Amino acid sequence: MPDALLDTAGLVTGYGQLPVLQDIDLRIVPGELVGLVGPNGAGKTTLLQAIVGLLPAWHGSVSFAGQDVTRWDARRRARAGISLVAEGRQLFAGLTVRENLTLAATATGNAVEENLERVLALFPELERLLGRVSGTMSGGEQQMCAIGRGLMCRPSLLMIDELSLGLAPVVVDRLVHALSQIHQTMGITIIFVEQDVDLAMDTADRVVLLGMGRVVMDAPAPAVRARRTELEHTFLGLPIDGQTVDVIAEA
Ligand code: ATP
């Protein structure tokens, strides 16, 4: 088995006195495309924030590319190659697309021109928008800019929170296509959070289902698809035959 790119072991974190993530063991190898799903409040965003270093681990560890990064701050983790496209895009709304992209590269010590070229090759739509103030763009354009900004940091792990939320189907198709290019052509490992579990199963190689801060299911996408009905019950919080869904770890 190849060495893990990302490895969380017994990861626990939360907010204030409130624990949210409980004992998360997640191992991701280079080249994986992982969909992270789960009901509202399951802890998906919290997990991404703990991986990128915006939330400290209360217990357990986070390793990245063979190094224990548990005590590293977010800036150091970004420089090491972990990039997060946060929920709601989080662009600097008053800055132009070019400025948003440039800042991301310089803040992480990466070259601007070469990475800008790479982003524009992926999203040619952004070329004519480079001078546009990002807050005036459509949701889809902003999401392209936000993903582009993540790529300007030259990540080996790109995490996208809420890939498709609030976007029209045609825009979602465009983003899914871009995701597969980032994965296949650029060779970047991806974790994306997705509300639409069918979209996650169709796009990802592997699906991780979080529920109440725990990994409830972690399996290749086809195995998850085969248990679609159970998943629906899990999402609705209904028991199956009086039992909760067993944890399966087939990945
Ligand atoms: P959603 O799909 O709704 O975005 P999620 O799976 O990403 O949900 P999180 O946003 O990680 O879930 O939230 C997990 C839990 O942590 C929820 O109970 C939420 O209310 C709580 N939580 C999230 N952010 C904070 C915060 N800043 N302060 C306190 N509690 C928080």
Coordinates of C-alpha atoms and ligand atoms in Angstrom, one line a residue:
M1 CA 0.0 0.0 0.0
P2 CA 1.4 3.4 -0.9
D3 CA 2.4 5.8 1.9
A4 CA -0.4 8.1 3.0
L5 CA -0.5 11.7 1.9
L6 CA -2.9 12.5 4.7
D7 CA -3.4 10.5 7.9
T8 CA -5.5 11.6 10.8
A9 CA -5.3 9.3 13.8
G10 CA -7.9 9.5 16.7
L11 CA -8.5 13.1 15.8
V12 CA -10.8 15.0 18.2
T13 CA -11.7 18.7 18.0
G14 CA -14.5 21.1 18.5
Y15 CA -15.5 24.6 19.5
G16 CA -15.1 26.0 23.0
Q17 CA -16.2 23.2 25.3
L18 CA -18.2 21.4 22.6
P19 CA -16.5 18.4 21.0
V20 CA -17.5 17.9 17.4
L21 CA -15.1 15.4 15.8
Q22 CA -14.8 12.1 17.6
D23 CA -11.9 9.9 17.0
I24 CA -11.5 10.4 13.3
D25 CA -9.1 8.0 11.5
L26 CA -8.8 9.0 7.9
R27 CA -6.0 7.8 5.6
I28 CA -5.7 9.2 2.1
V29 CA -3.1 8.1 -0.4
P30 CA -1.7 10.3 -3.2
G31 CA -4.0 10.5 -6.2
E32 CA -7.3 9.8 -4.5
L33 CA -10.4 11.7 -5.2
V34 CA -12.5 11.6 -2.1
G35 CA -16.1 12.8 -1.6
L36 CA -17.0 13.7 2.0
V37 CA -20.7 13.6 2.7
G38 CA -23.0 13.7 5.7
P39 CA -26.0 15.4 7.1
N40 CA -26.0 19.1 8.2
G41 CA -23.9 19.5 11.3
A42 CA -22.1 16.2 10.9
G43 CA -18.7 17.9 11.1
K44 CA -17.5 18.0 7.5
T45 CA -16.4 21.6 7.6
T46 CA -14.9 21.0 11.0
L47 CA -12.8 18.1 9.7
L48 CA -11.5 20.2 6.8
Q49 CA -10.6 23.0 9.1
A50 CA -8.8 20.6 11.4
I51 CA -6.8 19.2 8.5
V52 CA -5.8 22.7 7.2
G53 CA -4.9 23.9 10.7
L54 CA -7.7 26.4 11.4
L55 CA -8.8 24.3 14.4
P56 CA -6.4 22.7 16.8
A57 CA -6.5 19.0 17.5
W58 CA -7.7 18.3 21.1
H59 CA -6.5 14.7 20.8
G60 CA -5.0 12.6 18.1
S61 CA -2.7 13.7 15.2
V62 CA -2.6 14.9 11.7
S63 CA 0.2 13.7 9.4
F64 CA 0.8 15.1 6.0
A65 CA 3.4 13.8 3.4
G66 CA 5.1 11.8 6.1
Q67 CA 5.4 14.7 8.6
D68 CA 3.5 15.2 11.8
V69 CA 1.8 18.6 11.3
T70 CA -0.5 18.4 14.3
R71 CA 1.1 21.5 15.9
W72 CA 1.7 23.4 12.7
D73 CA -0.4 26.5 12.1
A74 CA -2.5 27.0 8.9
R75 CA 0.1 29.1 7.2
R76 CA 2.8 26.4 7.5
R77 CA 0.4 23.7 6.4
A78 CA -0.5 25.8 3.3
R79 CA 3.1 26.1 2.5
A80 CA 3.5 22.4 2.9
G81 CA 0.8 21.8 0.2
I82 CA -2.6 21.7 1.9
S83 CA -5.1 24.0 0.4
L84 CA -8.7 24.7 1.4
V85 CA -11.4 26.2 -0.8
A86 CA -13.7 27.3 2.0
E87 CA -17.5 27.1 2.1
G88 CA -19.0 30.3 0.6
R89 CA -15.9 30.9 -1.5
Q90 CA -14.5 33.5 0.9
L91 CA -12.9 35.6 -1.8
F92 CA -11.7 39.1 -1.0
A93 CA -14.9 40.6 -2.5
G94 CA -13.4 44.1 -3.0
L95 CA -10.3 42.7 -4.8
T96 CA -10.1 41.7 -8.5
V97 CA -9.8 38.1 -9.6
R98 CA -6.2 38.7 -10.5
E99 CA -5.5 40.2 -7.1
N100 CA -7.2 37.3 -5.3
L101 CA -5.2 34.8 -7.3
T102 CA -1.9 36.7 -7.0
L103 CA -2.3 37.0 -3.2
A104 CA -2.7 33.3 -2.7
A105 CA 0.5 32.5 -4.6
T106 CA 2.6 35.2 -2.9
A107 CA 1.3 34.3 0.6
T108 CA 2.4 30.7 0.2
G109 CA 5.8 31.6 -1.5
N110 CA 4.7 30.4 -5.0
A111 CA 5.4 32.0 -8.4
V112 CA 2.5 34.1 -9.7
E113 CA 2.8 33.9 -13.5
E114 CA 3.4 30.2 -14.0
N115 CA 0.5 29.3 -11.6
L116 CA -1.8 31.9 -13.1
E117 CA -1.2 30.3 -16.5
R118 CA -2.1 26.9 -15.1
V119 CA -5.3 28.3 -13.5
L120 CA -6.3 30.0 -16.8
A121 CA -5.7 26.9 -18.8
L122 CA -8.1 25.1 -16.4
F123 CA -10.6 27.9 -16.3
P124 CA -10.3 30.0 -19.5
E125 CA -13.5 31.7 -18.4
L126 CA -11.5 33.6 -15.8
E127 CA -9.2 35.3 -18.4
R128 CA -11.7 38.0 -19.3
L129 CA -12.7 38.4 -15.7
L130 CA -9.1 39.1 -14.3
G131 CA -9.8 42.8 -13.8
R132 CA -13.3 42.2 -12.3
V133 CA -14.0 42.9 -8.7
S134 CA -14.7 39.4 -7.4
G135 CA -17.7 40.3 -5.3
T136 CA -19.6 41.3 -8.5
M137 CA -19.3 37.9 -10.2
S138 CA -21.9 35.1 -10.4
G139 CA -21.7 32.2 -7.9
G140 CA -20.2 29.9 -10.5
E141 CA -17.5 32.4 -11.5
Q142 CA -16.7 32.9 -7.9
Q143 CA -16.3 29.2 -7.3
M144 CA -14.0 28.9 -10.3
C145 CA -11.9 31.8 -8.9
A146 CA -11.9 30.2 -5.4
I147 CA -10.7 26.9 -6.8
G148 CA -8.2 28.8 -8.9
R149 CA -7.0 30.5 -5.8
G150 CA -6.6 27.2 -4.1
L151 CA -4.5 26.0 -7.0
M152 CA -2.3 29.1 -6.9
C153 CA -0.9 27.7 -3.6
R154 CA 0.5 24.7 -5.6
P155 CA -1.2 22.2 -3.3
S156 CA -0.6 18.4 -3.3
L157 CA -3.9 18.2 -1.4
L158 CA -6.8 20.4 -2.5
M159 CA -9.9 20.4 -0.3
I160 CA -13.1 22.0 -1.5
D161 CA -16.0 22.6 1.0
E162 CA -19.4 22.6 -0.6
L163 CA -18.5 22.1 -4.2
S164 CA -21.9 22.6 -5.8
L165 CA -24.0 24.4 -3.1
G166 CA -26.3 27.0 -4.7
L167 CA -25.0 26.5 -8.2
A168 CA -27.0 25.7 -11.4
P169 CA -26.6 22.2 -12.8
V170 CA -24.7 23.4 -15.9
V171 CA -22.2 25.2 -13.6
V172 CA -21.9 22.1 -11.4
D173 CA -21.1 20.0 -14.5
R174 CA -18.4 22.5 -15.5
L175 CA -16.9 22.3 -12.0
V176 CA -17.0 18.5 -11.9
H177 CA -15.1 18.4 -15.3
A178 CA -12.5 20.8 -13.8
L179 CA -12.2 18.6 -10.7
S180 CA -11.4 15.6 -12.9
Q181 CA -8.8 17.6 -14.8
I182 CA -7.2 18.8 -11.5
H183 CA -7.2 15.2 -10.3
Q184 CA -6.1 13.5 -13.5
T185 CA -4.0 16.0 -15.4
M186 CA -2.4 17.9 -12.5
G187 CA -2.2 14.8 -10.3
I188 CA -3.6 16.6 -7.2
T189 CA -5.2 14.6 -4.4
I190 CA -8.7 16.0 -3.7
I191 CA -11.2 15.9 -0.9
F192 CA -14.5 17.6 -1.7
V193 CA -17.5 18.1 0.6
E194 CA -20.8 17.6 -1.3
Q195 CA -24.4 17.8 -0.1
D196 CA -25.6 15.9 -3.2
V197 CA -24.6 12.3 -2.3
D198 CA -25.3 11.1 -5.9
L199 CA -23.0 13.7 -7.3
A200 CA -20.3 12.7 -4.8
M201 CA -20.7 9.0 -5.7
D202 CA -20.6 9.7 -9.4
T203 CA -17.5 12.0 -9.1
A204 CA -15.4 10.4 -6.4
D205 CA -13.3 7.2 -6.3
R206 CA -14.1 6.9 -2.6
V207 CA -16.8 8.3 -0.4
V208 CA -16.5 9.0 3.3
L209 CA -19.7 9.5 5.2
L210 CA -19.6 11.5 8.5
G211 CA -22.4 11.4 11.0
M212 CA -22.4 13.1 14.4
G213 CA -18.6 13.7 14.2
R214 CA -17.7 10.1 13.4
V215 CA -16.8 8.2 10.2
V216 CA -19.9 6.1 9.6
M217 CA -18.9 4.7 6.2
D218 CA -15.7 4.8 4.2
A219 CA -15.7 2.8 1.0
P220 CA -15.1 2.9 -2.7
A221 CA -17.9 4.8 -4.5
P222 CA -19.5 1.7 -6.1
A223 CA -19.8 0.0 -2.7
V224 CA -21.5 3.1 -1.3
R225 CA -23.8 3.2 -4.3
A226 CA -24.8 -0.4 -3.6
R227 CA -25.9 0.7 -0.2
R228 CA -27.7 3.8 -1.4
T229 CA -31.0 3.0 0.4
E230 CA -29.3 2.5 3.7
L231 CA -27.5 5.8 3.2
E232 CA -30.7 7.6 2.6
H233 CA -32.0 6.3 5.9
T234 CA -28.8 7.4 7.6
F235 CA -29.2 10.8 6.1
L236 CA -32.8 10.9 7.4
G237 CA -31.6 9.6 10.7
L238 CA -33.9 6.5 10.4
P239 CA -32.8 3.2 11.8
I240 CA -32.6 0.2 9.4
D241 CA -34.4 -2.9 10.8
G242 CA -34.1 -1.4 14.2
Q243 CA -30.3 -1.1 13.9
T244 CA -28.2 1.8 13.0
V245 CA -26.0 1.3 9.9
D246 CA -22.8 -0.6 10.6
V247 CA -19.6 1.1 10.1
I248 CA -17.9 -0.4 7.0
A249 CA -14.4 0.3 6.0
E250 CA -13.8 -1.3 2.7
A251 CA -11.5 1.3 1.2
Ligands
ATP1 P1 -23.2 21.6 7.0 O1 -23.4 20.6 5.9 O2 -24.4 22.2 7.5 O3 -22.2 22.7 6.6 P2 -21.1 20.2 8.5 O4 -21.1 18.8 8.4 O5 -20.1 20.9 7.7 O6 -22.5 20.9 8.2 P3 -19.9 21.6 10.7 O7 -20.1 23.0 10.1 O8 -18.6 21.1 10.7 O9 -20.9 20.6 10.0 O10 -20.6 21.7 12.2 C1 -20.5 20.6 13.1 C2 -21.0 21.0 14.4 O11 -20.2 22.1 14.9 C3 -22.4 21.6 14.3 O12 -23.1 21.2 15.5 C4 -22.2 23.1 14.4 O13 -23.3 23.7 15.0 C5 -21.0 23.2 15.2 N1 -20.2 24.4 14.9 C6 -19.7 24.7 13.7 N2 -19.0 25.9 13.7 C7 -19.1 26.3 15.0 C8 -18.5 27.4 15.6 N3 -17.8 28.4 15.0 N4 -18.8 27.5 17.0 C9 -19.5 26.6 17.6 N5 -20.1 25.5 17.0 C10 -19.8 25.4 15.7

